[in-house]
Short mmCIF file of C-alpha atoms in Angstrom, two decimals:
data_model
loop_
_atom_site.label_atom_id
_atom_site.label_comp_id
_atom_site.label_asym_id
_atom_site.label_seq_id
_atom_site.Cartn_x
_atom_site.Cartn_y
_atom_site.Cartn_z
CA MET A 1 75.24 89.13 90.99
CA ILE A 2 75.48 85.55 92.31
CA SER A 3 72.61 83.15 91.71
CA TYR A 4 71.94 79.43 91.85
CA GLU A 5 69.12 77.38 90.38
CA CYS A 6 67.77 74.92 92.95
CA ASP A 7 66.40 71.46 92.28
CA TYR A 8 63.10 70.15 93.66
CA ASP A 9 64.69 68.56 96.74
CA THR A 10 66.40 71.82 97.68
CA LEU A 11 63.20 73.80 97.17
CA SER A 12 61.37 71.32 99.42
CA GLU A 13 64.11 71.38 102.05
CA TYR A 14 64.05 75.17 102.32
CA ALA A 15 60.25 75.12 102.47
CA GLY A 16 60.26 72.61 105.32
CA GLN A 17 62.80 74.63 107.28
CA ARG A 18 61.24 78.05 106.82
CA LEU A 19 57.55 77.27 107.12
CA GLU A 20 58.14 76.15 110.69
CA ARG A 21 56.61 78.90 112.79
CA PRO A 22 58.66 80.09 115.79
CA THR A 23 56.84 79.63 119.08
CA ASP A 24 57.35 83.29 120.03
CA PHE A 25 56.19 84.73 116.71
CA GLY A 26 52.97 86.69 116.52
CA ALA A 27 51.56 88.59 113.54
CA SER A 28 48.24 89.90 112.35
CA ASP A 29 48.84 88.54 108.83
CA GLY A 30 47.78 84.89 108.96
CA ARG A 31 49.73 84.02 105.82
CA LEU A 32 53.11 84.33 107.52
CA TYR A 33 54.70 80.95 108.27
CA ARG A 34 51.61 79.24 106.85
CA THR A 35 51.59 79.85 103.11
CA HIS A 36 54.46 82.37 103.04
CA ALA A 37 57.95 81.60 104.33
CA PRO A 38 60.60 84.12 105.47
CA VAL A 39 63.52 84.68 103.12
CA ILE A 40 65.61 87.64 104.25
CA GLY A 41 65.33 90.44 106.77
CA LYS A 42 67.02 93.51 108.17
CA ALA A 43 66.88 95.53 111.36
CA ASP A 44 65.37 98.88 110.40
CA TYR A 45 67.67 101.03 112.55
CA ALA A 46 70.85 98.94 112.57
CA ASP A 47 72.67 101.04 109.95
CA ASP A 48 73.94 97.82 108.31
CA LEU A 49 74.80 98.54 104.66
CA MET A 50 75.20 94.90 103.68
CA ALA A 51 71.85 93.93 105.16
CA GLU A 52 70.15 96.91 103.51
CA SER A 53 71.70 96.13 100.12
CA ASN A 54 70.85 92.42 100.26
CA PHE A 55 67.30 93.16 101.38
CA ASP A 56 66.54 95.67 98.63
CA VAL A 57 68.23 93.59 95.91
CA ALA A 58 66.37 90.47 97.04
CA LEU A 59 63.03 92.29 97.10
CA ASP A 60 63.52 93.48 93.51
CA LEU A 61 64.57 90.01 92.34
CA LEU A 62 61.62 88.31 94.03
CA ARG A 63 59.03 90.72 92.70
CA SER A 64 60.53 90.54 89.21
CA ALA A 65 60.45 86.74 89.29
CA ALA A 66 56.81 86.71 90.42
CA ASP A 67 55.72 89.19 87.73
CA LYS A 68 57.86 87.87 84.87
CA GLY A 69 55.97 88.12 81.60
CA ARG A 70 53.25 90.32 83.09
CA THR A 71 52.50 94.03 82.76
CA ASP A 72 51.13 94.40 86.30
CA THR A 73 52.16 93.47 89.84
CA GLU A 74 49.12 91.40 90.75
CA VAL A 75 51.13 88.23 91.38
CA SER A 76 54.01 89.80 93.29
CA ASP A 77 51.59 91.76 95.46
CA GLU A 78 50.22 88.43 96.66
CA HIS A 79 53.31 86.20 96.54
CA VAL A 80 55.89 88.63 98.01
CA ILE A 81 55.23 90.35 101.36
CA ASP A 82 57.47 93.07 102.75
CA ALA A 83 56.40 92.61 106.36
CA GLY A 84 57.18 94.84 109.30
CA ILE A 85 57.77 92.86 112.47
CA ARG A 86 59.21 93.54 115.88
CA HIS A 87 62.03 91.46 117.36
CA TRP A 88 62.73 91.40 121.08
CA ALA A 89 66.49 91.88 120.52
CA MET A 90 66.70 93.98 117.32
CA GLY A 91 63.58 96.11 117.63
CA TYR A 92 61.68 96.98 114.47
CA CYS A 93 62.63 94.82 111.51
CA SER A 94 61.60 94.25 107.92
CA GLU A 95 61.24 90.68 106.67
CA ILE A 96 60.42 89.41 103.20
CA PHE A 97 57.97 86.51 103.13
CA VAL A 98 57.36 84.56 99.92
CA GLN A 99 54.46 82.26 99.02
CA VAL A 100 55.91 78.79 98.69
CA TYR A 101 53.29 76.88 96.68
CA GLU A 102 50.95 77.92 93.92
CA GLY A 103 47.38 78.37 95.15
CA GLY A 104 46.28 79.51 98.57
CA CYS A 105 43.45 79.68 101.04
CA ASP A 106 40.46 81.39 99.50
CA GLU A 107 36.69 81.19 99.81
CA ASP A 108 36.50 78.09 97.60
CA CYS A 109 39.32 76.20 99.25
CA THR A 110 38.80 73.88 102.20
CA GLY A 111 42.46 74.15 103.15
CA PRO A 112 45.77 72.31 102.97
CA CYS A 113 46.11 69.08 104.92
CA ALA A 114 49.69 69.82 105.89
CA THR A 115 49.30 73.17 107.63
CA GLU A 116 46.89 75.05 109.82
CA CYS A 117 44.72 76.95 107.37
CA GLY A 118 41.91 78.25 109.49
CA HIS A 119 39.27 76.86 107.11
CA PRO A 120 37.31 73.70 108.01
CA LYS A 121 38.69 70.60 106.30
CA SER A 122 36.25 68.58 104.22
CA CYS A 123 38.17 65.48 105.22
CA GLY A 124 37.11 66.05 108.82
CA CYS A 125 40.50 66.89 110.31
CA GLU A 126 41.32 70.17 112.02
CA GLY A 127 44.81 70.83 110.71
CA ASP A 128 46.76 68.10 112.47
CA ARG A 129 49.12 66.52 109.91
CA ASP A 130 48.90 62.95 111.19
CA GLU A 131 45.12 63.15 111.38
CA CYS A 132 44.93 64.51 107.84
CA MET A 133 47.09 61.75 106.46
CA THR A 134 44.54 59.16 107.51
CA ALA A 135 41.35 61.19 107.15
CA CYS A 136 41.70 62.65 103.65
CA PRO A 137 39.23 60.84 101.37
CA SER A 138 41.72 60.54 98.53
CA GLY A 139 44.39 59.06 100.75
CA CYS A 140 46.88 61.88 100.25
CA ASP A 141 50.02 62.01 102.35
CA GLY A 142 49.19 65.28 104.03
CA GLU A 143 51.03 67.46 101.51
CA ALA A 144 48.31 67.99 98.88
CA TRP A 145 45.39 70.43 98.97
CA VAL A 146 41.88 69.25 99.61
CA HIS A 147 39.38 71.05 97.38
CA GLN A 148 35.68 70.31 97.85
CA GLY A 149 36.60 66.99 99.42
CA GLU A 150 39.07 65.90 96.74
CA CYS A 151 42.83 66.26 96.46
CA THR A 152 43.99 68.70 93.81
CA GLY A 153 47.43 68.38 92.30
CA ASN A 154 49.54 65.31 92.90
CA CYS A 155 48.53 63.38 96.02
CA ASP A 156 51.94 61.70 96.13
CA GLY A 157 53.28 64.92 97.60
CA THR A 158 54.42 66.81 94.49
CA ARG A 159 53.25 70.42 94.50
CA THR A 160 54.03 73.36 92.28
CA PHE A 161 56.42 75.93 93.72
CA THR A 162 55.87 79.59 92.88
CA ALA A 163 58.38 81.40 90.69
CA ALA A 164 59.06 83.73 93.61
CA TRP A 165 59.93 80.79 95.87
CA ARG A 166 62.31 79.39 93.26
CA GLU A 167 64.03 82.75 93.18
CA ALA A 168 63.99 82.90 96.98
CA CYS A 169 65.82 79.58 97.24
CA SER A 170 68.32 80.78 94.65
CA ILE A 171 68.97 83.82 96.84
CA LEU A 172 69.31 81.71 100.00
CA SER A 173 71.75 79.36 98.27
CA ALA A 174 73.81 82.30 97.00
CA LEU A 175 74.06 83.85 100.46
CA GLU A 176 75.29 80.58 101.93
CA GLY A 177 78.32 80.85 99.66
CA TYR A 178 78.93 84.62 99.72
CA PRO A 179 77.49 87.34 102.00
CA ILE A 180 76.70 89.96 99.32
CA LEU A 181 74.06 89.50 96.62
CA ASP A 182 75.10 92.38 94.38
CA GLU A 183 78.63 93.79 94.71
CA SER A 184 77.84 96.83 92.55
CA ASP A 185 74.84 97.81 94.64
CA TYR A 186 76.76 97.38 97.88
CA SER A 187 79.79 99.32 96.58
CA GLU A 188 77.60 102.25 95.51
CA ARG A 189 75.96 102.39 98.92
CA GLU A 190 79.33 102.10 100.65
CA TYR A 191 80.84 104.98 98.65
CA GLU A 192 77.81 107.22 99.21
CA ARG A 193 78.01 106.54 102.95
CA TRP A 194 81.77 107.20 102.95
CA GLN A 195 81.40 110.50 101.08
CA SER A 196 78.69 111.61 103.49
CA ASN A 197 80.92 110.76 106.46
CA VAL A 198 83.87 112.63 104.91
CA ASN A 199 81.76 115.75 104.35
CA GLU A 200 80.54 115.66 107.94
CA ALA A 201 84.07 115.20 109.27
CA LEU A 202 85.33 118.12 107.14
CA GLU A 203 82.55 120.37 108.42
CA ARG A 204 83.55 119.59 111.99
CA ALA A 205 87.19 120.38 111.23
CA GLN A 206 86.22 123.67 109.55
CA ARG A 207 84.21 124.81 112.57
CA GLU A 208 87.47 125.25 114.50
CA TYR A 209 88.39 128.16 112.23
CA GLU A 210 85.45 130.52 112.45
CA TYR A 211 87.30 133.45 110.85
CA ASP A 212 88.12 131.64 107.60
CA THR A 213 85.97 132.80 104.71
CA GLU A 214 83.73 130.46 102.74
CA ALA A 215 86.04 130.78 99.74
CA GLN A 216 89.06 129.85 101.86
CA THR A 217 87.41 126.80 103.44
CA ALA A 218 86.23 125.65 100.00
CA ASP A 219 89.77 125.98 98.54
CA ILE A 220 91.28 124.12 101.48
CA ALA A 221 88.70 121.31 101.23
CA ASP A 222 89.43 120.96 97.50
CA SER A 223 93.13 120.54 98.23
CA CYS A 224 92.31 117.65 100.61
CA HIS A 225 90.63 115.37 98.06
CA GLU A 226 93.65 113.31 97.07
CA SER A 227 94.72 112.64 100.67
CA LEU A 228 91.13 111.88 101.72
CA SER A 229 90.65 109.38 98.89
CA ASP A 230 93.47 107.30 100.38
CA LEU A 231 91.24 106.69 103.43
CA TYR A 232 88.49 104.98 101.43
CA GLY A 233 87.95 101.32 102.25
CA TYR A 234 89.82 101.22 105.55
CA GLU A 235 86.70 101.35 107.72
CA PRO A 236 83.69 98.99 107.28
CA ASP A 237 80.35 100.14 105.86
CA GLY A 238 81.72 103.39 104.47
CA GLY A 239 83.10 104.51 107.80
CA ILE A 240 85.84 107.14 108.21
CA ASP A 241 88.46 107.95 110.81
CA TRP A 242 87.40 111.46 111.83
CA GLU A 243 90.73 112.28 113.49
CA LYS A 244 92.60 111.50 110.27
CA VAL A 245 90.23 113.73 108.31
CA GLU A 246 90.83 116.56 110.78
CA ASP A 247 94.61 116.05 110.56
CA ILE A 248 94.47 116.16 106.76
CA TYR A 249 92.41 119.37 106.85
CA HIS A 250 94.71 121.03 109.38
CA GLU A 251 97.78 120.24 107.26
CA ALA A 252 96.05 121.46 104.11
CA ARG A 253 95.03 124.67 105.87
CA ASP A 254 98.57 125.32 107.09
CA ALA A 255 99.90 124.79 103.57
CA TYR A 256 97.21 127.04 102.12
CA PHE A 257 97.93 130.02 104.37
CA SER A 258 101.69 129.47 104.11
CA ARG A 259 101.37 129.78 100.36
CA LEU A 260 99.28 132.95 100.70
CA ALA A 261 101.85 134.41 103.07
CA ASN A 262 104.72 133.65 100.68
CA GLU A 263 102.83 135.14 97.77
CA HIS A 264 102.19 138.28 99.80
CA LEU A 265 105.81 138.62 101.01
CA ASN A 266 107.28 138.05 97.57
CA ALA A 267 104.87 140.30 95.74
CA PRO A 268 106.57 143.32 94.10
CA LEU A 269 106.16 146.64 95.83
CA ALA A 270 104.33 149.44 94.07
CA GLY A 271 106.75 151.40 91.92
CA GLN A 272 109.52 148.80 92.28
CA LEU A 273 111.43 148.14 89.08
CA SER A 274 111.66 144.59 87.91
CA LEU A 275 115.16 143.10 88.03
CA ALA A 276 114.40 140.77 85.14
#
């Protein structure tokens, strides 16, 4: 599994890029693109093994990072969101959003100066960054939280990133260098998909011979394994060339019944003396 540890500047750069809300994005969860930034997604019905593998591996890594040292999932349940969204081009999608900074909007918080929180700001501004930078009573630069009229944390702009966001940036950095997060996970999925496709292709080939018994079709399929294994890896995402599978089965079937015929023709007749 590939992973990179990101420095503060990289964490900040990713946060700035990914907290920018698209103009055409709408969601009922107000945390998305405000306190939680998107990390990785997949189209639910795209049948993309790499995207599915990366998504599931990333989700496990992010939740593990958020809950490290704990016996419950209270933190990851809040910091890591597996959101269902709908995209105009890809249809239904799943997207992982991760809370960027420690803390969040709650009943005691008057909101962050830098983003639209939805809570009234004690400094008098309404969420506009430039207005906040001049209106905050502690003179913060628009990046720190205002709590009961005072800046909490470092008003020079330094804020604490969540463990999940640190892991998220590690994942994003890794994917910039290589498209697969976990080769083992992807390979297992690819082989399972390939085996399923092979079985389906064999069943279609067997349907052409309706008078073959179950025992015969099973023996013929067993004799195909070595030739079929040579097809693994030639098609992406565990795909298979169905025509090649059918050709292999047809050849194996011909060989099978030729052998049975030879055994029958060469079998000794009842009462025949052995020449040996």
